[in-house]
Tab-separated table of C-alpha atoms in Angstrom:
chain	number	residue	atom	x	y	z
A	1	MET	CA	22.163	13.849	-12.539
A	2	THR	CA	21.290	13.373	-8.879
A	3	THR	CA	18.766	10.868	-7.569
A	4	ASP	CA	18.639	12.310	-4.042
A	5	GLN	CA	15.052	13.446	-4.599
A	6	PHE	CA	13.972	9.781	-4.614
A	7	SER	CA	15.366	9.139	-1.136
A	8	VAL	CA	13.291	8.548	2.007
A	9	ALA	CA	16.345	8.498	4.281
A	10	GLY	CA	15.870	10.063	7.704
A	11	ARG	CA	12.095	9.740	7.650
A	12	THR	CA	9.723	7.515	9.578
A	13	ALA	CA	7.298	5.307	7.666
A	14	VAL	CA	4.373	3.191	8.830
A	15	VAL	CA	3.613	0.323	6.460
A	16	THR	CA	0.464	-1.653	7.218
A	17	GLY	CA	0.061	-5.241	6.086
A	18	SER	CA	3.826	-5.644	5.908
A	19	SER	CA	4.370	-9.213	7.096
A	20	SER	CA	4.839	-10.411	3.508
A	21	GLY	CA	4.370	-9.560	-0.151
A	22	ILE	CA	4.104	-5.958	-1.323
A	23	GLY	CA	4.026	-4.465	2.170
A	24	ARG	CA	7.146	-6.270	3.336
A	25	THR	CA	9.059	-5.308	0.212
A	26	ILE	CA	8.092	-1.644	0.644
A	27	ALA	CA	9.144	-1.663	4.302
A	28	GLU	CA	12.484	-3.302	3.497
A	29	ARG	CA	13.098	-0.940	0.596
A	30	PHE	CA	12.433	2.145	2.728
A	31	ALA	CA	14.656	0.843	5.525
A	32	ASP	CA	17.470	-0.003	3.113
A	33	ASP	CA	17.308	3.612	1.956
A	34	GLY	CA	17.663	4.876	5.523
A	35	ALA	CA	14.083	5.331	6.750
A	36	ASP	CA	12.911	4.053	10.113
A	37	VAL	CA	9.897	1.805	9.581
A	38	VAL	CA	7.000	0.407	11.545
A	39	VAL	CA	5.927	-2.961	10.190
A	40	SER	CA	2.464	-4.091	11.187
A	41	SER	CA	0.132	-7.036	10.856
A	42	ARG	CA	-2.787	-8.566	12.695
A	43	ASP	CA	-0.379	-11.174	14.125
A	44	GLN	CA	2.718	-10.081	16.041
A	45	ASP	CA	4.468	-13.351	15.214
A	46	ASN	CA	4.255	-12.504	11.509
A	47	VAL	CA	5.954	-9.100	11.742
A	48	ASP	CA	8.594	-9.807	14.370
A	49	PRO	CA	10.772	-11.674	11.830
A	50	VAL	CA	10.401	-8.818	9.334
A	51	ALA	CA	11.620	-6.276	11.859
A	52	ALA	CA	14.443	-8.583	12.921
A	53	THR	CA	15.592	-8.972	9.311
A	54	ILE	CA	15.600	-5.199	8.801
A	55	ASN	CA	17.422	-4.548	12.076
A	56	ASP	CA	20.119	-7.040	11.133
A	57	ARG	CA	20.994	-4.988	8.042
A	58	GLU	CA	22.479	-1.571	7.576
A	59	GLY	CA	19.972	1.239	7.139
A	60	GLY	CA	16.952	2.370	9.082
A	61	ARG	CA	15.558	0.752	12.185
A	62	ALA	CA	12.339	-1.262	12.377
A	63	LEU	CA	9.614	-1.652	14.993
A	64	ALA	CA	7.090	-4.486	14.761
A	65	VAL	CA	3.564	-3.665	15.900
A	66	GLU	CA	0.503	-5.900	15.992
A	67	CYS	CA	-2.416	-3.956	14.532
A	68	ASP	CA	-5.779	-4.839	13.056
A	69	VAL	CA	-6.556	-1.820	10.897
A	70	ARG	CA	-10.292	-2.391	11.466
A	71	ASP	CA	-9.788	-1.529	15.144
A	72	ARG	CA	-9.492	2.243	15.666
A	73	ASP	CA	-7.975	1.849	19.132
A	74	ALA	CA	-5.298	-0.481	17.760
A	75	VAL	CA	-4.504	1.939	14.937
A	76	GLU	CA	-4.144	4.883	17.304
A	77	ALA	CA	-1.943	2.762	19.584
A	78	MET	CA	0.274	1.953	16.580
A	79	ILE	CA	0.687	5.632	15.751
A	80	ARG	CA	1.509	6.440	19.385
A	81	ALA	CA	4.087	3.642	19.401
A	82	THR	CA	5.611	5.057	16.218
A	83	GLU	CA	5.942	8.521	17.739
A	84	GLY	CA	7.300	7.069	20.956
A	85	GLU	CA	9.971	5.038	19.166
A	86	PHE	CA	10.937	7.347	16.306
A	87	GLY	CA	9.492	10.752	17.192
A	88	SER	CA	7.321	11.335	14.131
A	89	VAL	CA	5.188	9.869	11.353
A	90	ASP	CA	6.334	11.173	7.988
A	91	ILE	CA	5.051	8.475	5.627
A	92	LEU	CA	2.036	6.169	5.783
A	93	VAL	CA	1.623	3.298	3.344
A	94	ASN	CA	-1.908	1.896	3.542
A	95	ASN	CA	-1.196	-1.595	2.250
A	96	ALA	CA	-3.255	-3.840	4.550
A	97	GLY	CA	-5.865	-5.682	2.528
A	98	ALA	CA	-7.705	-8.923	2.005
A	99	SER	CA	-10.023	-10.605	-0.456
A	100	PHE	CA	-11.523	-13.887	-1.555
A	101	ILE	CA	-12.944	-15.052	-4.854
A	102	ALA	CA	-16.712	-15.409	-5.078
A	103	PRO	CA	-19.496	-14.491	-7.501
A	104	PHE	CA	-21.529	-11.517	-6.329
A	105	LYS	CA	-24.645	-13.627	-5.669
A	106	ASP	CA	-22.729	-15.808	-3.208
A	107	ILE	CA	-21.109	-13.076	-1.104
A	108	SER	CA	-22.628	-12.923	2.371
A	109	GLU	CA	-23.265	-9.695	4.198
A	110	ASN	CA	-20.477	-10.610	6.604
A	111	GLY	CA	-18.087	-11.357	3.754
A	112	TRP	CA	-18.901	-8.053	2.072
A	113	GLU	CA	-18.465	-6.049	5.268
A	114	THR	CA	-15.209	-7.802	6.170
A	115	ILE	CA	-13.543	-6.958	2.857
A	116	LEU	CA	-14.725	-3.336	2.953
A	117	ASP	CA	-13.657	-2.990	6.584
A	118	ILE	CA	-10.097	-4.189	5.975
A	119	ASN	CA	-9.465	-2.477	2.642
A	120	LEU	CA	-11.441	0.760	2.910
A	121	THR	CA	-12.298	1.413	6.553
A	122	GLY	CA	-8.766	0.400	7.539
A	123	THR	CA	-7.423	3.040	5.166
A	124	PHE	CA	-9.808	5.551	6.765
A	125	HIS	CA	-8.624	4.738	10.307
A	126	CYS	CA	-4.918	4.828	9.498
A	127	SER	CA	-5.142	7.977	7.384
A	128	GLN	CA	-7.020	9.884	10.078
A	129	ALA	CA	-4.698	8.789	12.875
A	130	ALA	CA	-1.405	9.257	11.014
A	131	GLY	CA	-2.701	12.318	9.175
A	132	ALA	CA	-3.389	14.111	12.431
A	133	VAL	CA	0.294	13.780	13.348
A	134	MET	CA	1.451	14.823	9.878
A	135	ARG	CA	-0.755	17.906	9.820
A	136	GLU	CA	0.419	18.944	13.271
A	137	ASN	CA	4.050	18.544	12.161
A	138	GLY	CA	3.672	20.443	8.904
A	139	GLY	CA	3.126	17.695	6.367
A	140	GLY	CA	3.776	14.165	5.204
A	141	HIS	CA	3.101	11.554	2.570
A	142	ILE	CA	0.269	9.035	2.388
A	143	VAL	CA	0.556	6.274	-0.200
A	144	ASN	CA	-2.530	4.110	-0.614
A	145	ILE	CA	-2.296	0.697	-2.237
A	146	ALA	CA	-5.421	0.015	-4.278
A	147	SER	CA	-5.790	-2.331	-7.276
A	148	VAL	CA	-6.678	-2.317	-10.940
A	149	ALA	CA	-9.847	-4.076	-9.723
A	150	GLY	CA	-10.835	-0.757	-8.165
A	151	ILE	CA	-10.487	1.022	-11.487
A	152	ARG	CA	-11.994	-1.335	-14.044
A	153	GLY	CA	-13.623	-4.024	-11.913
A	154	SER	CA	-12.912	-7.739	-11.806
A	155	PRO	CA	-15.283	-10.728	-12.091
A	156	GLU	CA	-15.896	-12.545	-8.815
A	157	MET	CA	-14.095	-9.745	-6.954
A	158	SER	CA	-16.965	-7.253	-6.647
A	159	HIS	CA	-16.439	-6.689	-2.917
A	160	TYR	CA	-12.711	-6.129	-3.322
A	161	GLY	CA	-13.152	-3.946	-6.398
A	162	ALA	CA	-15.754	-1.801	-4.640
A	163	ALA	CA	-13.474	-1.335	-1.634
A	164	LYS	CA	-10.476	-0.427	-3.752
A	165	ALA	CA	-12.577	1.961	-5.855
A	166	GLY	CA	-13.374	3.671	-2.577
A	167	VAL	CA	-9.660	3.914	-1.806
A	168	VAL	CA	-9.013	5.505	-5.214
A	169	ASN	CA	-11.744	8.092	-4.651
A	170	LEU	CA	-10.651	8.741	-1.071
A	171	THR	CA	-7.141	9.404	-2.360
A	172	THR	CA	-8.314	12.218	-4.625
A	173	THR	CA	-10.653	13.741	-2.073
A	174	LEU	CA	-8.222	13.595	0.835
A	175	ALA	CA	-5.423	15.020	-1.320
A	176	ALA	CA	-7.601	18.038	-2.094
A	177	GLU	CA	-8.554	18.539	1.555
A	178	TRP	CA	-5.079	18.187	3.068
A	179	ALA	CA	-2.904	19.817	0.400
A	180	THR	CA	-3.025	23.137	2.232
A	181	GLU	CA	-1.586	21.391	5.305
A	182	GLY	CA	1.360	19.873	3.474
A	183	VAL	CA	0.096	16.296	3.275
A	184	ARG	CA	0.477	14.729	-0.149
A	185	VAL	CA	-1.837	11.771	-0.790
A	186	ASN	CA	-1.416	9.441	-3.756
A	187	CYS	CA	-2.239	5.885	-4.707
A	188	VAL	CA	-0.757	2.857	-6.475
A	189	ALA	CA	-3.074	0.449	-8.303
A	190	PRO	CA	-1.129	-2.764	-8.919
A	191	GLY	CA	-2.143	-5.363	-11.445
A	192	PHE	CA	-1.163	-9.034	-11.113
A	193	VAL	CA	1.892	-9.286	-8.834
A	194	ALA	CA	3.977	-12.362	-8.029
A	195	THR	CA	3.624	-12.281	-4.256
A	196	PRO	CA	4.377	-15.352	-2.111
A	197	GLY	CA	0.624	-16.024	-2.010
A	198	VAL	CA	0.396	-16.049	-5.783
A	199	ALA	CA	3.433	-18.310	-5.938
A	200	SER	CA	1.860	-20.860	-3.602
A	201	GLN	CA	-1.580	-20.772	-5.210
A	202	MET	CA	-0.686	-20.447	-8.878
A	203	GLY	CA	2.913	-21.566	-9.140
A	204	VAL	CA	4.101	-18.202	-10.482
A	205	SER	CA	7.361	-17.085	-8.885
A	206	ALA	CA	8.997	-13.684	-8.962
A	207	ASP	CA	12.216	-15.527	-9.844
A	208	ASP	CA	10.662	-16.338	-13.223
A	209	ILE	CA	10.029	-12.670	-14.091
A	210	ASP	CA	12.476	-10.666	-16.171
A	211	ARG	CA	12.091	-6.951	-15.414
A	212	ALA	CA	13.571	-6.162	-18.794
A	213	GLU	CA	10.640	-7.890	-20.497
A	214	VAL	CA	8.077	-5.309	-21.617
A	215	ASN	CA	5.460	-7.706	-22.977
A	216	ARG	CA	4.058	-9.032	-19.708
A	217	ARG	CA	1.117	-8.685	-17.341
A	218	ILE	CA	2.696	-9.879	-14.120
A	219	GLY	CA	5.029	-7.856	-11.962
A	220	THR	CA	7.166	-8.157	-8.877
A	221	THR	CA	6.737	-6.676	-5.438
A	222	GLU	CA	9.923	-4.695	-6.054
A	223	GLU	CA	8.260	-2.917	-8.967
A	224	ILE	CA	5.392	-1.829	-6.731
A	225	ALA	CA	7.899	-0.722	-4.089
A	226	ASP	CA	9.666	1.393	-6.726
A	227	THR	CA	6.445	3.293	-7.366
A	228	ALA	CA	5.616	3.593	-3.664
A	229	GLN	CA	9.057	5.071	-2.947
A	230	PHE	CA	8.611	7.571	-5.754
A	231	LEU	CA	5.316	8.716	-4.234
A	232	ALA	CA	6.792	8.833	-0.715
A	233	SER	CA	9.737	10.960	-1.828
A	234	GLU	CA	10.232	14.524	-2.972
A	235	ALA	CA	10.589	13.267	-6.542
A	236	SER	CA	6.778	13.242	-6.677
A	237	SER	CA	6.404	16.790	-5.329
A	238	TYR	CA	4.029	17.809	-8.147
A	239	VAL	CA	1.995	14.588	-8.011
A	240	VAL	CA	-1.019	15.074	-5.745
A	241	GLY	CA	-4.184	12.990	-5.561
A	242	GLU	CA	-3.175	10.662	-8.372
A	243	THR	CA	-3.550	6.922	-8.815
A	244	ILE	CA	-0.696	5.300	-10.721
A	245	THR	CA	-1.589	2.009	-12.387
A	246	VAL	CA	1.275	-0.493	-12.369
A	247	ALA	CA	-0.025	-3.397	-14.417
A	248	GLY	CA	2.238	-4.024	-17.389
A	249	LYS	CA	0.992	-4.314	-20.941
A	250	PRO	CA	-2.425	-2.624	-21.309
A	251	ARG	CA	-5.479	-4.624	-22.253
A	252	ILE	CA	-7.003	-3.081	-25.368
A	253	THR	CA	-10.121	-4.397	-27.051
A	254	GLU	CA	-10.517	-3.562	-30.715
A	255	SER	CA	-13.694	-1.716	-31.604
A	256	PRO	CA	-16.168	-3.785	-33.618
A	257	GLU	CA	-16.776	-2.807	-37.163
A	258	VAL	CA	-19.779	-0.531	-37.646
């Protein structure tokens, strides 16, 4: 049995929010498989080391670009830089995101708008800019990173959940609109993932997670990267407009007795 259909070798991928965590793991995974990658963050100093690490290994090349996905001019400049360096944009991973914990009654208008701008409007900007190149070139893959909070909600994360719900809906709608132009749009909705931020805040390390363990509700960034690569490859050729939840053991509430 061949696994060539899962490869992204020879393609060019833009991965937003890739200075650490899920985004960095996806960028490194794609590059290890032979894709050229653009790693981006709001701070150039945060992505330069990521690109340097990738370029020191065998595989695809990496270009570090400073980009605030809320800024349309910056997003378009990133896409131009990608074309200038690698000649195309074949894959876009909309991973850039942010949140903070607060009850709904305490979220300010500025706080609400900031979270929606980064998570949802940023996805809009990047998808339009990269999608224009993909459609002109005959197709491509867009992989949006949402969250289980955007599917079933999450207490004290109403702003984040609303933004990610928008990403889930945008995925389906955009997939329907652009399918005729060869652009496949899908989404990953991760559950609790042991990112470096989670490790520092909650003391949960990816080193403590056994991938062979089925009975768990915390995953690794590598497990999200596995799903993202599937959706960015030809292995997912019949998967269009879908959101794949990657959250471990399901939460099931027993129905009360009638």
